[in-house]
PDB file of C-alpha atoms in Angstrom:
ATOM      1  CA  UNK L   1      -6.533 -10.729   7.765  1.00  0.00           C
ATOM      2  CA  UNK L   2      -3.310 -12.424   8.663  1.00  0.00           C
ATOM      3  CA  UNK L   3      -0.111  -9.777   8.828  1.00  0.00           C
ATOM      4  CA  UNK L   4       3.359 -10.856   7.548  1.00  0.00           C
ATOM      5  CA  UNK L   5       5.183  -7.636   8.803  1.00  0.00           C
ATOM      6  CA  UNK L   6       8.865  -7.277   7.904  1.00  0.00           C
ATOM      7  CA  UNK L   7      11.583  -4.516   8.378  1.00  0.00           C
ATOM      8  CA  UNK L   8      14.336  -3.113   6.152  1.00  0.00           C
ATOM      9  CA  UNK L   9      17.022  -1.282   7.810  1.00  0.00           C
ATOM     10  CA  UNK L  10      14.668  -1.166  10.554  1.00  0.00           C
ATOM     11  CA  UNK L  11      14.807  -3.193  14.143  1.00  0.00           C
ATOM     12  CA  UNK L  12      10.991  -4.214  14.349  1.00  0.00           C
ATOM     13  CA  UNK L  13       9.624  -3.296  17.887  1.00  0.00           C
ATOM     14  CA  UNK L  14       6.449  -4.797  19.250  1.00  0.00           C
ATOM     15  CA  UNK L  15       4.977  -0.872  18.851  1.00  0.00           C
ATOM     16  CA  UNK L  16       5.579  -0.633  15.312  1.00  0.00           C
ATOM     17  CA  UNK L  17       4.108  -4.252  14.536  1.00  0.00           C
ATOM     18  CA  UNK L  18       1.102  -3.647  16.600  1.00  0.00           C
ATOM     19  CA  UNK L  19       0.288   0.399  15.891  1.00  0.00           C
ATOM     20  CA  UNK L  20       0.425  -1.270  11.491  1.00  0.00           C
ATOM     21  CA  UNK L  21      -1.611  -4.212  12.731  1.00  0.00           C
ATOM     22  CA  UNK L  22      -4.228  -1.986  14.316  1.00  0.00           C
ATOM     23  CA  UNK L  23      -4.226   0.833  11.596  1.00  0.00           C
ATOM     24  CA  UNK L  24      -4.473  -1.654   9.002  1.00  0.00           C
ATOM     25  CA  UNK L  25      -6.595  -3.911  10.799  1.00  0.00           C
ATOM     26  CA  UNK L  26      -9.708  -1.163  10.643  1.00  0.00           C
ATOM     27  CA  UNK L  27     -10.102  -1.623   6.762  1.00  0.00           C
ATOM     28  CA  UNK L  28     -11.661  -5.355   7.795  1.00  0.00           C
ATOM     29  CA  UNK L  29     -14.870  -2.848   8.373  1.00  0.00           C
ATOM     30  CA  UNK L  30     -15.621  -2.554   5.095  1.00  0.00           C
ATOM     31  CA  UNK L  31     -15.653  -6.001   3.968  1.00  0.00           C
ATOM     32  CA  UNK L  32     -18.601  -8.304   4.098  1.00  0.00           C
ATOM     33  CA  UNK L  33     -16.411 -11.202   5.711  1.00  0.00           C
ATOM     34  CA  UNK L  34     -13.019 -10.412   6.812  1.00  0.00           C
ATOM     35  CA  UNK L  35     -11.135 -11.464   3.919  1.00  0.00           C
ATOM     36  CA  UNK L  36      -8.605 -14.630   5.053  1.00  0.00           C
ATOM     37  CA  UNK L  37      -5.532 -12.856   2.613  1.00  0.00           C
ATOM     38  CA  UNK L  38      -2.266 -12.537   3.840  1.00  0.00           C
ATOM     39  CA  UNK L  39      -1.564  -8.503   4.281  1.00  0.00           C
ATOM     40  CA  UNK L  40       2.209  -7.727   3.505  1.00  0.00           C
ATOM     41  CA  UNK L  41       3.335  -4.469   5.327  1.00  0.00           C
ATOM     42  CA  UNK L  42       7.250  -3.537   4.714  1.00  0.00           C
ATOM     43  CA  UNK L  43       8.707  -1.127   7.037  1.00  0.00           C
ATOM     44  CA  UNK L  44      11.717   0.527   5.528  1.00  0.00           C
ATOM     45  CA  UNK L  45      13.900   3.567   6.327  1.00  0.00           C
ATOM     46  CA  UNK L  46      16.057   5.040   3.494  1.00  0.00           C
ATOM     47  CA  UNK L  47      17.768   8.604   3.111  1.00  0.00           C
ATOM     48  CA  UNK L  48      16.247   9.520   6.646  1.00  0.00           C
ATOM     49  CA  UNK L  49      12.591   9.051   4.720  1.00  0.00           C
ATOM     50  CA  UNK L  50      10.279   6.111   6.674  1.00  0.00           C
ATOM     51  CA  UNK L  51       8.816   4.119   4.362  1.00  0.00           C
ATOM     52  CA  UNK L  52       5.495   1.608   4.341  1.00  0.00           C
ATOM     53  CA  UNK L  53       4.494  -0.256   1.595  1.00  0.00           C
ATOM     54  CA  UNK L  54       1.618  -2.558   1.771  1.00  0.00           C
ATOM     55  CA  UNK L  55      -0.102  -4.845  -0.114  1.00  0.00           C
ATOM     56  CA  UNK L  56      -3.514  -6.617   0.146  1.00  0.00           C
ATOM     57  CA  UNK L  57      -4.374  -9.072  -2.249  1.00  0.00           C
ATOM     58  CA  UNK L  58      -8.077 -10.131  -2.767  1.00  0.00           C
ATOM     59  CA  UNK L  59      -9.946 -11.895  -5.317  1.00  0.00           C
ATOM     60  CA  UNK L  60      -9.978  -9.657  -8.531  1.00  0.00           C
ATOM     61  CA  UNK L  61      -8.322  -6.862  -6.739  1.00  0.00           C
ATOM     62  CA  UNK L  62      -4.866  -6.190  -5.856  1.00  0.00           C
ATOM     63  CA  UNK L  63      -4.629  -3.253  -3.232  1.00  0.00           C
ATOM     64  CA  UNK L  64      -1.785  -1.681  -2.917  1.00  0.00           C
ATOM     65  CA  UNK L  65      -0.056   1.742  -1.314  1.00  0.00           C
ATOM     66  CA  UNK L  66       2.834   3.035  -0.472  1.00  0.00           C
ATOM     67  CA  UNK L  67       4.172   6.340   1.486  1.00  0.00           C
ATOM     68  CA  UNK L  68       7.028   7.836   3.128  1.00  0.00           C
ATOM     69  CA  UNK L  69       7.563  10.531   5.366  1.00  0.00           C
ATOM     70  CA  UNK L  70      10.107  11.780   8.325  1.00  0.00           C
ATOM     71  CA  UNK L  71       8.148   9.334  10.906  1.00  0.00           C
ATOM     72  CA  UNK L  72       7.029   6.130  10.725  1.00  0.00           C
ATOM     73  CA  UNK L  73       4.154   5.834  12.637  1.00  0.00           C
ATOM     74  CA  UNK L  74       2.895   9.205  10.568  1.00  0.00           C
ATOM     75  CA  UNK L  75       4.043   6.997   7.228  1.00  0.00           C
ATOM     76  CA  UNK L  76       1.170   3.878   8.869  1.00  0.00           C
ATOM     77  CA  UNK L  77      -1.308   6.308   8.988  1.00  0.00           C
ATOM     78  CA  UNK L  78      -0.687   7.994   5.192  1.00  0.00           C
ATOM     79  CA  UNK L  79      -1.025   4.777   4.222  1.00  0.00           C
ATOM     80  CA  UNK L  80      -3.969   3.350   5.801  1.00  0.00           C
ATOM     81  CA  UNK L  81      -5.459   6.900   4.283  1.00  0.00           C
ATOM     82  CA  UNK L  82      -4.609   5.614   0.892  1.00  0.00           C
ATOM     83  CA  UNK L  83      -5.937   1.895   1.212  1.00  0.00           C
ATOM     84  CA  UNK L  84      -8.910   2.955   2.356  1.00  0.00           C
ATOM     85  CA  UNK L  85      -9.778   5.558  -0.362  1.00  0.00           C
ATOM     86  CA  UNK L  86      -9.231   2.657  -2.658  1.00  0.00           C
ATOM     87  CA  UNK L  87     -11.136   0.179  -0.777  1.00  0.00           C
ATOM     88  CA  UNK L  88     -14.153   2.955  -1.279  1.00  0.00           C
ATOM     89  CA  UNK L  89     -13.506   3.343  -4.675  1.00  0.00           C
ATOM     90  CA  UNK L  90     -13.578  -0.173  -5.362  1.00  0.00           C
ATOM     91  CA  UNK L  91     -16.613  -0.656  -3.702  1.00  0.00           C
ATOM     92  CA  UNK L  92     -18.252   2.377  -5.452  1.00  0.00           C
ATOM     93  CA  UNK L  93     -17.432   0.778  -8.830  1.00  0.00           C
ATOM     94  CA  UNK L  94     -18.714  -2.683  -7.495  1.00  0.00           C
ATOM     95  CA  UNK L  95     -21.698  -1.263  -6.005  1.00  0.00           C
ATOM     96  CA  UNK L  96     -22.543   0.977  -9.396  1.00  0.00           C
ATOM     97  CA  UNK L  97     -21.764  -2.154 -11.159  1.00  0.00           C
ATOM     98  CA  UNK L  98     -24.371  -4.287  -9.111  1.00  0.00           C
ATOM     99  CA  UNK L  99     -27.023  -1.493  -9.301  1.00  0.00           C
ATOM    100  CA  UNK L 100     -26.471  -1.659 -13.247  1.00  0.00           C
ATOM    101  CA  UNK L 101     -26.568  -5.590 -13.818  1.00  0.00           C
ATOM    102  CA  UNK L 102     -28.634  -6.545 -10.324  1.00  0.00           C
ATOM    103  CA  UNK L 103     -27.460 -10.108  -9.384  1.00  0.00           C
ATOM    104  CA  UNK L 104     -24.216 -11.159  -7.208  1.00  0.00           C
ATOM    105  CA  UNK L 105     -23.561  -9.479  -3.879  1.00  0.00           C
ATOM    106  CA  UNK L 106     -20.606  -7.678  -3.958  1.00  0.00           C
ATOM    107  CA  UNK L 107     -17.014  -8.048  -1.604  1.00  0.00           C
ATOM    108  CA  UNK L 108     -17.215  -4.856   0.013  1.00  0.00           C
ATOM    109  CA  UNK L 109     -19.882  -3.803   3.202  1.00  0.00           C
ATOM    110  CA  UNK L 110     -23.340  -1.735   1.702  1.00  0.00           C
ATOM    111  CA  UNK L 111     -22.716   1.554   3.194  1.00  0.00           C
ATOM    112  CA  UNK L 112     -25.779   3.083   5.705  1.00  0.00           C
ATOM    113  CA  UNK L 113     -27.973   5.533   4.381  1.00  0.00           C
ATOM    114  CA  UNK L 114     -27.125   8.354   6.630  1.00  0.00           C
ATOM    115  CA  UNK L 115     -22.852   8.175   7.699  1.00  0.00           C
ATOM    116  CA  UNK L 116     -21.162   6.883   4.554  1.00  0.00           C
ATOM    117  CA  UNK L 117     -23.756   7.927   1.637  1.00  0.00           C
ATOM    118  CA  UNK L 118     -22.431  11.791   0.989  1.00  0.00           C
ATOM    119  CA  UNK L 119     -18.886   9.980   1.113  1.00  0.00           C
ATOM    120  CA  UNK L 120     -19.942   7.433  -1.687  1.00  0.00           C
ATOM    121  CA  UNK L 121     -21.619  10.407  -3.252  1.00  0.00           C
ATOM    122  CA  UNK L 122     -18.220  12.532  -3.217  1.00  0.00           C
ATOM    123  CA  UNK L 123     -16.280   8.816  -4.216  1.00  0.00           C
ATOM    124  CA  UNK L 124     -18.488   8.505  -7.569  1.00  0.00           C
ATOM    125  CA  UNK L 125     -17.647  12.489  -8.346  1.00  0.00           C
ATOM    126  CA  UNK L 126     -13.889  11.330  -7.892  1.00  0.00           C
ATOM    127  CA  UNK L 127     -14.386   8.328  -9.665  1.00  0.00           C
ATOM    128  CA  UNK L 128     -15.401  10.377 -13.264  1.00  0.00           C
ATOM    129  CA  UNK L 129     -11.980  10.672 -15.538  1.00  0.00           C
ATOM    130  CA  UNK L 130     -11.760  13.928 -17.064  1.00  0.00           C
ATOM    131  CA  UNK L 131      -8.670  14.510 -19.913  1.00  0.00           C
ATOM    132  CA  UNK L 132      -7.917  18.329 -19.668  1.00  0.00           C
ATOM    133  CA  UNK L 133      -5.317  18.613 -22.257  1.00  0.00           C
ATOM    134  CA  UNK L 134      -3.938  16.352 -25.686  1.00  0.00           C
ATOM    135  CA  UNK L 135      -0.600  16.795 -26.770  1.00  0.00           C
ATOM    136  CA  UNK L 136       0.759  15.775 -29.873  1.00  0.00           C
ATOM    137  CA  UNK L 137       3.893  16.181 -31.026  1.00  0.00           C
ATOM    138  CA  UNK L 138       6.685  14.178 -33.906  1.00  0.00           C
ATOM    139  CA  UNK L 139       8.722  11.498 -32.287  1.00  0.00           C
ATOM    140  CA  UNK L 140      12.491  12.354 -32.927  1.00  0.00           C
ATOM    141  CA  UNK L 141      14.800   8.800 -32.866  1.00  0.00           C
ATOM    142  CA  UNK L 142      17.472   8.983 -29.932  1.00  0.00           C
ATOM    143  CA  UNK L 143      18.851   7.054 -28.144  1.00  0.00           C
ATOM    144  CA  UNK L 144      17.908   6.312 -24.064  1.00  0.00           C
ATOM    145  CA  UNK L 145      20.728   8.870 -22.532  1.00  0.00           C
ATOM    146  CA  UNK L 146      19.505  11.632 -24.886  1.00  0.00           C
ATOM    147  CA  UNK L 147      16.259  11.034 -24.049  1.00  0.00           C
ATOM    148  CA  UNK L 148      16.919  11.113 -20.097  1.00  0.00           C
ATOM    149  CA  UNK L 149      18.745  14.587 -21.056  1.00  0.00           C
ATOM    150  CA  UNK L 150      15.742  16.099 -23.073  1.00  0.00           C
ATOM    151  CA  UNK L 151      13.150  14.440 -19.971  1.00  0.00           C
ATOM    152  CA  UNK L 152      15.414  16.595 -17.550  1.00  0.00           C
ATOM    153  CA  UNK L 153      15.349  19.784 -20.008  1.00  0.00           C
ATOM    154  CA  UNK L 154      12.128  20.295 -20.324  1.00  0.00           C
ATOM    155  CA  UNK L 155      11.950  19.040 -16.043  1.00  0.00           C
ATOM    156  CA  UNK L 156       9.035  16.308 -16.502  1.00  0.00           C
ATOM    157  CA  UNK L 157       9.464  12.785 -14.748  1.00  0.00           C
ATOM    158  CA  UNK L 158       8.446  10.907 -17.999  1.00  0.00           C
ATOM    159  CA  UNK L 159       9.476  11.231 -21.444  1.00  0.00           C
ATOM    160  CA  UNK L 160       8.053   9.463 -24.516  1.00  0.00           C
ATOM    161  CA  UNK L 161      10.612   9.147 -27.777  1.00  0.00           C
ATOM    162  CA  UNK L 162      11.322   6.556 -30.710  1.00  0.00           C
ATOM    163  CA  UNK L 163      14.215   4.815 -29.500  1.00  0.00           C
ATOM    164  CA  UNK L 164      16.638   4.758 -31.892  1.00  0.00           C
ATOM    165  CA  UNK L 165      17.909   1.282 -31.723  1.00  0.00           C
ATOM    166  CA  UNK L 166      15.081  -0.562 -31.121  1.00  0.00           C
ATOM    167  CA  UNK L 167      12.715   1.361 -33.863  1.00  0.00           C
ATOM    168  CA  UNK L 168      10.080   1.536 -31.148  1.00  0.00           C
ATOM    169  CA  UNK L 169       8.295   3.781 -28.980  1.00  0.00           C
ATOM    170  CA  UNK L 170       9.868   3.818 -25.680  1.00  0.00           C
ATOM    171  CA  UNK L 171       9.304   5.735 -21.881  1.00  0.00           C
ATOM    172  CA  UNK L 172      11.944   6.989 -19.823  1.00  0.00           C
ATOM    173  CA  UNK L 173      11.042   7.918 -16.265  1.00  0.00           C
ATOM    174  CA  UNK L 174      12.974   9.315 -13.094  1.00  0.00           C
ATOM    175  CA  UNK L 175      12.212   6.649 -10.068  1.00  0.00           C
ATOM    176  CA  UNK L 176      11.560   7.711  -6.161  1.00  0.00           C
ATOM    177  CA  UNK L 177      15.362   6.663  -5.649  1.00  0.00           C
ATOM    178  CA  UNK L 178      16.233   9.221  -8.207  1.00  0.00           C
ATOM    179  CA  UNK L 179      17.417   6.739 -10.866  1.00  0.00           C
ATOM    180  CA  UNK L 180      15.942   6.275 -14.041  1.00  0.00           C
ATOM    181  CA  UNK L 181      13.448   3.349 -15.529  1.00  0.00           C
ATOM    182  CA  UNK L 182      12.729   2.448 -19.393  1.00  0.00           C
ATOM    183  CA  UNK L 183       9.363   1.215 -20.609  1.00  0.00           C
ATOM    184  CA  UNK L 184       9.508  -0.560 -23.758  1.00  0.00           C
ATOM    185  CA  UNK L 185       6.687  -2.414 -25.454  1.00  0.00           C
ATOM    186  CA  UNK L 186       6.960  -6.319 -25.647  1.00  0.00           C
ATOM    187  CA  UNK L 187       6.314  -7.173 -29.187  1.00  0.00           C
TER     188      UNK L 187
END
């Protein structure tokens, strides 16, 4: 994996640069080849919170993860937590996938019998989507700053309404940087 490691609001030392490079680095253990992809790690500080956001793209799969916390180096490691859960989930669906169909070998490592196999076993449990609750309810017309008051009424970080202009079912949602986003369908 080649690193393209950049700072924002950040001076860059050697530490930082290598401690990412070498927490990152470790998820090249669970591919069959290490993948030649260009890794993009952005260390950021904002509002006394140290950010990392990185992204690994590979063929058919975009991984991605970001966290923030009071120290940086505790950020890398949150981080590197989070890639490599997907990494195993990824390979859990590939590998389930393969084991269905038979056939191509996968992108990601077989795991040994003994270490990794009650951690695949707890993946697949993970893996299973369960809906615990449906909620229906009549979609009153506003317009987007009513519907950012009602999301913050009832204290939810989404809220679905028809938007009164457009005629259309629209989202309203509070961002991490404690503004607000719309989601509006294309068509």
């Amino acid at each position: 994996m080649n690193f393209n490691i950049r700072g924002q609001n950040i001076l860059l030392t050697d530490a930082l640069k290598e401690y990412a490079t070498k927490k990152i680095g470790r998820l090249e253990r669970y591919f069959e080849a290490p993948p030649a992809t260009e890794v993009h790690v952005t260390l950021s500080v904002s509002k006394n919170l140290q950010s990392v956001e990185v992204t690994i793209p590979l063929t058919g799969i975009l991984l991605r993860a970001e966290e923030r916390s009071e120290d940086m180096y505790a950020s890398i490691d949150l981080v590197a937590e989070k890639l490599e859960r997907q990494i195993r989930k990824h390979k859990t669906k590939a590998n389930r996938r393969h084991r269905q169909n038979g056939g191509i070998r996968t992108l990601f490592r077989e795991a040994s019998e003994g270490s990794t196999a009650t951690a695949v076993r707890q993946l697949e449990d993970e893996d299973e989507l369960e809906l615990v609750r449906t909620k229906r309810f009549n979609l009153k017309p506003m317009d987007i700053e009513e519907a950012i008051l009602q999301m913050n009424m009832v204290g939810h970080s989404f809220f679905v309404f028809a938007n009164s202009e457009s005629e259309k079912v629209n989202v309203v949602y509070k961002r991490n940087d404690g503004k607000y986003g719309l989601i509006e369908p294309n068509a």
